[in-house]
Tab-separated table of C-alpha atoms in Angstrom:
chain	number	residue	atom	x	y	z
A	1	MET	CA	-15.847	17.967	-19.825
A	2	THR	CA	-17.625	18.372	-23.118
A	3	ALA	CA	-17.124	15.972	-25.997
A	4	GLY	CA	-15.019	18.607	-27.759
A	5	GLU	CA	-12.735	19.004	-24.746
A	6	LEU	CA	-12.272	15.245	-24.496
A	7	ARG	CA	-10.768	15.257	-27.979
A	8	HIS	CA	-7.958	17.521	-26.796
A	9	LEU	CA	-6.829	16.162	-23.446
A	10	SER	CA	-3.233	17.072	-22.684
A	11	PHE	CA	-0.874	14.538	-21.132
A	12	LEU	CA	-1.245	16.342	-17.805
A	13	ASP	CA	-5.044	16.208	-18.155
A	14	LEU	CA	-4.793	12.431	-18.601
A	15	VAL	CA	-2.645	12.094	-15.494
A	16	LYS	CA	-5.090	14.198	-13.464
A	17	LEU	CA	-8.040	12.087	-14.619
A	18	CYS	CA	-6.447	9.062	-12.999
A	19	GLY	CA	-4.681	10.634	-10.006
A	20	ASN	CA	-7.749	12.653	-9.048
A	21	TYR	CA	-7.718	12.346	-5.228
A	22	ARG	CA	-5.494	14.310	-2.875
A	23	LEU	CA	-5.864	13.445	0.808
A	24	ALA	CA	-3.993	16.589	1.853
A	25	SER	CA	-6.661	18.767	0.244
A	26	ILE	CA	-9.572	17.148	2.120
A	27	THR	CA	-11.066	19.165	4.993
A	28	SER	CA	-11.221	17.623	8.468
A	29	THR	CA	-14.995	17.184	8.313
A	30	ALA	CA	-14.779	15.126	5.115
A	31	ARG	CA	-11.506	13.357	5.937
A	32	PRO	CA	-11.727	9.545	5.760
A	33	VAL	CA	-11.080	7.452	8.865
A	34	PRO	CA	-8.018	5.170	8.969
A	35	PHE	CA	-8.641	1.430	8.660
A	36	ARG	CA	-6.251	-0.930	10.469
A	37	ALA	CA	-5.807	-4.688	10.308
A	38	THR	CA	-5.184	-4.742	14.078
A	39	PRO	CA	-6.063	-2.150	16.741
A	40	ASP	CA	-2.399	-1.332	17.392
A	41	GLY	CA	-1.173	-1.669	13.793
A	42	PRO	CA	-0.595	0.945	11.083
A	43	PRO	CA	-3.392	2.002	8.717
A	44	VAL	CA	-3.935	-0.211	5.689
A	45	GLY	CA	-6.865	1.715	4.176
A	46	LEU	CA	-9.243	4.656	4.446
A	47	LEU	CA	-12.979	4.569	5.197
A	48	LEU	CA	-15.629	7.076	4.133
A	49	PRO	CA	-18.723	7.767	6.313
A	50	SER	CA	-20.997	5.507	4.268
A	51	VAL	CA	-18.685	2.554	4.878
A	52	LEU	CA	-18.465	3.321	8.604
A	53	GLU	CA	-22.275	3.163	8.781
A	54	ALA	CA	-22.289	-0.149	6.919
A	55	LEU	CA	-19.676	-1.653	9.258
A	56	ALA	CA	-21.716	-0.548	12.282
A	57	ALA	CA	-24.773	-2.220	10.746
A	58	HIS	CA	-22.853	-5.469	10.361
A	59	ASN	CA	-21.735	-5.276	13.990
A	60	THR	CA	-25.392	-4.898	14.998
A	61	LEU	CA	-26.355	-7.911	12.895
A	62	ARG	CA	-23.767	-10.092	14.619
A	63	ARG	CA	-24.491	-8.687	18.061
A	64	ASP	CA	-28.189	-9.477	17.636
A	65	GLY	CA	-27.171	-13.025	16.810
A	66	SER	CA	-24.986	-13.222	19.937
A	67	GLN	CA	-21.865	-13.438	17.795
A	68	LEU	CA	-18.494	-11.727	17.925
A	69	GLU	CA	-18.552	-8.232	16.468
A	70	TYR	CA	-15.947	-8.108	13.730
A	71	TRP	CA	-15.282	-4.369	13.756
A	72	ILE	CA	-13.675	-2.176	16.440
A	73	MET	CA	-14.760	1.440	15.881
A	74	ARG	CA	-12.932	4.191	17.773
A	75	ASP	CA	-15.082	7.201	16.888
A	76	ASP	CA	-13.178	9.198	14.259
A	77	SER	CA	-9.783	7.795	15.303
A	78	PHE	CA	-9.725	4.471	13.460
A	79	VAL	CA	-11.543	1.250	12.616
A	80	SER	CA	-9.954	-2.195	12.818
A	81	PHE	CA	-10.772	-5.862	12.904
A	82	ALA	CA	-11.557	-7.178	16.381
A	83	PRO	CA	-8.372	-8.387	18.145
A	84	GLU	CA	-9.807	-11.925	18.250
A	85	LEU	CA	-9.324	-12.006	14.473
A	86	SER	CA	-5.608	-12.504	14.980
A	87	THR	CA	-4.580	-14.252	11.752
A	88	PRO	CA	-4.740	-13.230	8.096
A	89	ALA	CA	-7.119	-16.115	7.344
A	90	ALA	CA	-9.522	-15.122	10.137
A	91	ARG	CA	-9.560	-11.506	8.971
A	92	THR	CA	-10.086	-12.680	5.393
A	93	ARG	CA	-13.130	-14.735	6.367
A	94	ALA	CA	-14.601	-11.834	8.374
A	95	MET	CA	-14.108	-9.435	5.481
A	96	GLN	CA	-15.698	-11.895	3.076
A	97	GLU	CA	-18.745	-12.433	5.288
A	98	THR	CA	-19.255	-8.681	5.701
A	99	THR	CA	-18.939	-7.764	2.040
A	100	ILE	CA	-21.100	-10.686	0.882
A	101	TRP	CA	-23.830	-9.474	3.264
A	102	TRP	CA	-23.570	-6.005	1.733
A	103	ARG	CA	-23.692	-7.489	-1.768
A	104	ASP	CA	-26.732	-9.656	-1.056
A	105	THR	CA	-28.656	-6.872	0.706
A	106	GLY	CA	-28.012	-4.316	-2.041
A	107	ARG	CA	-25.660	-2.061	-0.110
A	108	PHE	CA	-23.165	-0.234	-2.342
A	109	GLU	CA	-25.013	-1.603	-5.352
A	110	SER	CA	-22.997	0.465	-7.824
A	111	ILE	CA	-19.759	-1.048	-6.502
A	112	ILE	CA	-20.372	-4.636	-5.283
A	113	SER	CA	-23.647	-5.759	-6.809
A	114	PRO	CA	-23.797	-9.407	-7.964
A	115	ARG	CA	-23.015	-8.198	-11.504
A	116	LEU	CA	-19.918	-6.296	-10.358
A	117	TRP	CA	-18.700	-8.948	-7.914
A	118	ARG	CA	-15.472	-10.399	-9.334
A	119	GLY	CA	-14.916	-13.499	-7.223
A	120	GLU	CA	-11.196	-12.683	-7.100
A	121	TRP	CA	-8.976	-12.304	-4.021
A	122	TYR	CA	-6.737	-9.267	-3.589
A	123	ALA	CA	-4.091	-9.166	-0.855
A	124	VAL	CA	-3.802	-6.286	1.625
A	125	TYR	CA	-0.457	-5.518	3.247
A	126	VAL	CA	0.608	-3.978	6.551
A	127	ASP	CA	3.045	-1.784	4.588
A	128	PRO	CA	1.674	-1.137	1.097
A	129	PHE	CA	5.199	-0.465	-0.158
A	130	GLY	CA	6.670	-3.559	1.487
A	131	PRO	CA	7.186	-7.127	0.215
A	132	LEU	CA	4.313	-8.866	-1.554
A	133	SER	CA	3.202	-12.357	-0.567
A	134	VAL	CA	3.890	-14.987	-3.229
A	135	ASP	CA	3.486	-18.311	-1.438
A	136	GLY	CA	0.218	-19.375	-3.054
A	137	GLY	CA	-2.657	-21.143	-1.327
A	138	ASP	CA	-6.185	-20.401	-0.157
A	139	PRO	CA	-6.329	-17.071	1.748
A	140	THR	CA	-9.169	-18.346	3.961
A	141	GLN	CA	-7.202	-21.282	5.357
A	142	GLU	CA	-5.017	-20.904	8.453
A	143	ALA	CA	-2.488	-23.428	7.214
A	144	ASP	CA	-1.830	-21.262	4.171
A	145	ASP	CA	-1.179	-17.962	5.955
A	146	GLY	CA	2.424	-18.104	4.786
A	147	GLU	CA	5.545	-16.591	6.278
A	148	ASN	CA	5.360	-13.015	4.994
A	149	PRO	CA	4.724	-10.822	8.067
A	150	ASN	CA	3.684	-7.985	5.760
A	151	TYR	CA	0.593	-9.894	4.582
A	152	ALA	CA	-2.482	-8.753	6.555
A	153	PHE	CA	-5.483	-10.400	4.843
A	154	SER	CA	-7.248	-10.837	1.491
A	155	MET	CA	-10.564	-9.530	0.217
A	156	GLU	CA	-12.925	-9.472	-2.759
A	157	ARG	CA	-11.474	-7.370	-5.556
A	158	SER	CA	-14.565	-5.240	-6.224
A	159	ALA	CA	-14.857	-4.271	-2.536
A	160	CYS	CA	-11.312	-2.937	-2.213
A	161	ALA	CA	-12.307	0.612	-3.147
A	162	LEU	CA	-14.803	0.676	-0.252
A	163	PHE	CA	-11.930	0.180	2.198
A	164	GLY	CA	-9.429	2.440	0.436
A	165	VAL	CA	-6.763	-0.271	0.442
A	166	VAL	CA	-3.873	-0.225	-2.016
A	167	THR	CA	-4.301	-2.670	-4.892
A	168	TYR	CA	-1.693	-3.955	-7.336
A	169	GLY	CA	-1.620	-4.861	-11.007
A	170	VAL	CA	0.600	-5.576	-13.987
A	171	HIS	CA	0.498	-3.624	-17.267
A	172	MET	CA	2.588	-4.425	-20.317
A	173	THR	CA	3.183	-2.619	-23.600
A	174	VAL	CA	3.740	-5.132	-26.409
A	175	TYR	CA	5.230	-3.496	-29.497
A	176	GLU	CA	7.321	-3.803	-32.643
A	177	LYS	CA	10.122	-1.449	-33.650
A	178	ASP	CA	11.483	-1.171	-37.194
A	179	ASP	CA	15.089	-0.390	-38.095
A	180	ASP	CA	14.043	3.176	-38.912
A	181	GLY	CA	12.643	3.628	-35.390
A	182	THR	CA	8.952	3.247	-36.296
A	183	VAL	CA	7.002	1.886	-33.314
A	184	ARG	CA	3.702	0.012	-33.467
A	185	ILE	CA	1.851	-1.020	-30.290
A	186	TRP	CA	-0.700	-3.782	-29.812
A	187	VAL	CA	-3.840	-2.057	-28.496
A	188	PRO	CA	-6.915	-3.996	-27.314
A	189	ARG	CA	-10.457	-2.745	-26.971
A	190	ARG	CA	-12.156	-3.918	-23.801
A	191	SER	CA	-15.312	-5.953	-24.126
A	192	ALA	CA	-18.570	-4.000	-24.138
A	193	THR	CA	-19.830	-6.382	-21.435
A	194	LYS	CA	-16.872	-5.963	-19.060
A	195	GLN	CA	-17.871	-4.878	-15.516
A	196	THR	CA	-15.563	-1.852	-15.534
A	197	TRP	CA	-14.673	0.596	-18.316
A	198	PRO	CA	-16.468	-1.343	-21.094
A	199	GLY	CA	-15.482	-0.517	-24.664
A	200	THR	CA	-12.436	1.614	-23.812
A	201	LEU	CA	-8.924	1.062	-25.131
A	202	ASP	CA	-6.457	-0.733	-22.879
A	203	ASN	CA	-2.803	-1.601	-22.514
A	204	SER	CA	-1.604	-4.590	-24.528
A	205	ILE	CA	-1.782	-6.782	-21.436
A	206	ALA	CA	-3.163	-5.707	-18.058
A	207	GLY	CA	-4.648	-7.257	-14.969
A	208	GLY	CA	-4.720	-7.321	-11.203
A	209	ILE	CA	-2.312	-9.347	-9.091
A	210	PRO	CA	-4.306	-12.025	-7.234
A	211	ALA	CA	-3.613	-12.678	-3.571
A	212	ARG	CA	-0.583	-14.916	-3.006
A	213	SER	CA	0.749	-14.279	-6.526
A	214	SER	CA	3.864	-12.548	-7.839
A	215	PRO	CA	3.819	-9.791	-10.482
A	216	ARG	CA	5.678	-11.973	-12.974
A	217	TRP	CA	3.321	-14.929	-12.519
A	218	SER	CA	0.349	-12.597	-12.944
A	219	LEU	CA	1.868	-11.151	-16.105
A	220	ALA	CA	2.302	-14.588	-17.687
A	221	LYS	CA	-1.259	-15.536	-16.720
A	222	GLU	CA	-2.790	-12.350	-18.165
A	223	SER	CA	-0.647	-12.572	-21.307
A	224	MET	CA	-2.114	-15.934	-22.226
A	225	GLU	CA	-5.674	-15.190	-21.077
A	226	GLU	CA	-6.006	-11.756	-22.686
A	227	GLY	CA	-3.616	-11.829	-25.633
A	228	SER	CA	-2.870	-15.516	-26.338
A	229	ILE	CA	0.857	-14.881	-25.782
A	230	PRO	CA	2.754	-18.092	-24.938
A	231	GLU	CA	4.595	-18.051	-21.620
A	232	ALA	CA	7.859	-18.859	-23.407
A	233	LEU	CA	7.674	-15.547	-25.301
A	234	VAL	CA	6.869	-13.653	-22.120
A	235	ASP	CA	9.892	-15.204	-20.435
A	236	LYS	CA	12.067	-14.352	-23.436
A	237	TYR	CA	11.031	-10.760	-24.171
A	238	ALA	CA	9.060	-9.183	-21.293
A	239	ILE	CA	11.176	-6.747	-19.252
A	240	ALA	CA	10.228	-5.156	-15.923
A	241	VAL	CA	10.765	-1.414	-16.412
A	242	GLY	CA	9.316	0.131	-13.251
A	243	ALA	CA	6.010	0.990	-11.624
A	244	ILE	CA	3.464	3.781	-11.532
A	245	SER	CA	1.105	4.693	-8.706
A	246	TYR	CA	-1.911	6.981	-8.438
A	247	PHE	CA	-4.825	7.701	-6.105
A	248	PHE	CA	-8.099	7.389	-7.999
A	249	GLN	CA	-11.533	8.268	-6.660
A	250	THR	CA	-14.319	6.552	-8.565
A	251	LYS	CA	-17.503	8.242	-9.783
A	252	ASP	CA	-19.180	6.710	-6.726
A	253	LYS	CA	-16.603	8.463	-4.478
A	254	ALA	CA	-14.925	5.192	-3.480
A	255	LEU	CA	-11.163	5.410	-2.839
A	256	GLN	CA	-8.840	3.421	-5.069
A	257	PRO	CA	-5.073	3.867	-4.512
A	258	GLU	CA	-3.267	1.615	-6.990
A	259	VAL	CA	0.221	0.457	-7.917
A	260	GLU	CA	0.888	-0.940	-11.388
A	261	PHE	CA	4.064	-2.881	-12.154
A	262	VAL	CA	5.070	-1.898	-15.688
A	263	TYR	CA	6.598	-4.147	-18.348
A	264	ASP	CA	7.758	-3.683	-21.927
A	265	MET	CA	7.808	-6.452	-24.516
A	266	CYS	CA	9.439	-5.618	-27.847
A	267	VAL	CA	9.000	-8.652	-30.053
A	268	PRO	CA	10.999	-9.103	-33.297
A	269	LYS	CA	8.843	-9.595	-36.380
A	270	VAL	CA	10.545	-12.928	-36.993
A	271	GLU	CA	8.571	-14.346	-34.063
A	272	GLY	CA	5.362	-13.763	-36.009
A	273	LEU	CA	3.488	-12.753	-32.849
A	274	ARG	CA	-0.095	-11.632	-33.337
A	275	LEU	CA	-2.146	-10.858	-30.256
A	276	SER	CA	-5.680	-12.211	-30.204
A	277	PRO	CA	-8.305	-12.409	-27.439
A	278	GLY	CA	-7.905	-15.487	-25.273
A	279	ASP	CA	-11.013	-14.781	-23.184
A	280	THR	CA	-14.123	-12.598	-23.257
A	281	GLU	CA	-12.522	-9.531	-21.634
A	282	VAL	CA	-11.087	-8.208	-24.917
A	283	GLU	CA	-13.030	-7.667	-28.143
A	284	THR	CA	-10.215	-7.005	-30.612
A	285	PHE	CA	-6.517	-6.197	-30.909
A	286	LYS	CA	-5.000	-3.737	-33.369
A	287	LEU	CA	-1.312	-3.174	-34.118
A	288	MET	CA	-1.369	0.603	-34.012
A	289	PRO	CA	1.343	3.131	-35.034
A	290	LEU	CA	2.558	5.150	-32.060
A	291	GLU	CA	1.203	8.386	-33.548
A	292	GLU	CA	-2.273	6.866	-33.728
A	293	VAL	CA	-1.995	5.620	-30.131
A	294	ILE	CA	-1.195	9.179	-29.017
A	295	GLU	CA	-4.202	10.535	-30.933
A	296	HIS	CA	-6.504	8.111	-29.111
A	297	MET	CA	-4.910	9.136	-25.814
A	298	HIS	CA	-5.621	12.811	-26.431
A	299	ALA	CA	-9.186	11.870	-27.388
A	300	GLY	CA	-9.706	10.264	-23.974
A	301	GLU	CA	-10.410	6.821	-25.425
A	302	PHE	CA	-8.059	4.867	-23.152
A	303	LYS	CA	-8.969	3.602	-19.708
A	304	PRO	CA	-7.407	6.283	-17.445
A	305	ASN	CA	-4.677	4.180	-15.806
A	306	CYS	CA	-3.749	2.690	-19.192
A	307	ALA	CA	-3.098	6.189	-20.517
A	308	LEU	CA	-0.671	6.650	-17.600
A	309	VAL	CA	1.237	3.498	-18.535
A	310	LEU	CA	1.544	4.768	-22.108
A	311	ILE	CA	2.726	8.177	-20.895
A	312	ASP	CA	5.372	6.334	-18.876
A	313	PHE	CA	6.365	4.486	-22.082
A	314	LEU	CA	6.657	7.793	-23.963
A	315	ILE	CA	8.863	9.270	-21.228
A	316	ARG	CA	11.163	6.260	-20.925
A	317	ASN	CA	11.664	6.056	-24.685
A	318	GLY	CA	12.391	9.731	-25.196
A	319	TYR	CA	9.175	10.760	-26.966
A	320	LEU	CA	8.013	12.938	-24.062
A	321	THR	CA	10.811	15.145	-22.738
A	322	PRO	CA	11.324	18.314	-20.663
A	323	ASP	CA	11.970	20.115	-23.957
A	324	ASN	CA	8.644	19.272	-25.625
A	325	GLU	CA	6.352	18.970	-22.580
A	326	PRO	CA	5.963	22.054	-20.346
A	327	HIS	CA	4.389	20.000	-17.530
A	328	TYR	CA	7.063	17.288	-17.582
A	329	LEU	CA	7.948	17.402	-13.858
A	330	ASP	CA	4.329	17.670	-12.755
A	331	ILE	CA	3.481	14.611	-14.860
A	332	ILE	CA	6.371	12.493	-13.576
A	333	THR	CA	5.829	13.242	-9.891
A	334	ARG	CA	2.054	12.668	-10.102
A	335	MET	CA	2.655	9.244	-11.659
A	336	HIS	CA	4.593	8.064	-8.595
A	337	ASP	CA	2.159	8.861	-5.819
A	338	ARG	CA	2.645	7.617	-2.246
A	339	PHE	CA	-1.021	8.422	-1.506
A	340	SER	CA	-0.039	10.739	1.398
A	341	TYR	CA	0.360	7.459	3.242
A	342	GLU	CA	2.316	9.044	6.081
A	343	HIS	CA	-0.862	11.018	6.947
A	344	TRP	CA	-3.228	8.024	7.028
């Protein structure tokens, strides 16, 4: 798109920017290979040819060292962990060793270089729409595997897109509403030094859900770290209002299906709440009238998935309706994607 076109993105354009991958439209020759946690289990991710080659190279490395090969590769049928890696902790350690080797040897440099490496664990689930694990603990330790049978393993956050696994986050809109209906939203600008999407506008509070953590715990953590919001205010005013999901393919062609748990937090002025950066991930916050927020959305200034959360806010609060938006149904259905999971 040209700079002029970016200033006039429709709401549907914004949705398509984020949900830009459709598995059903991919030809058989370019179709990714299913990735399983166990040879006889369901798919938990999708692997592109470049990742298959890198997994084969890691198998060769271990085989040359007379060690167990971590990866079972069934031609174009599927890839899985070796059956000897029978626990979540064992699979986690194998995944960590493999991806660290890629990082340190410069493989996938635009995705998991030392600069882009996050040092954060994300959980992967047997059923991506099933229960999340919330028992806490170190994902690499057998004693902390927990009792959730849906938990398969954990892995480095930045490497998730290489394996096409579903990741999870929390996004919250913090706003004020006057008696006359005027809405103002707290909008942060991401740090210019942030690893991903530097300098773009963001949701009031947003972040990934670490392995072994609940959405609500993650929300409280991010609220303090990013916006200096006390946990007591989060407990008092933050409301879970739903979730959005989308299948994003990065500029490097990596596959990133994501689920975001969505929260609203309308805070009365009497609380005197003013959001301010609590860490280095956010440069500034601005309390912005809703009309101005929408202008920045149409200009393409928001991180793509953050624009989706704001579109969801507009729909739920009656600002975006089937009477004023011709693509209303297309927008709503695209924002609740199941990633063609039944075809994985």
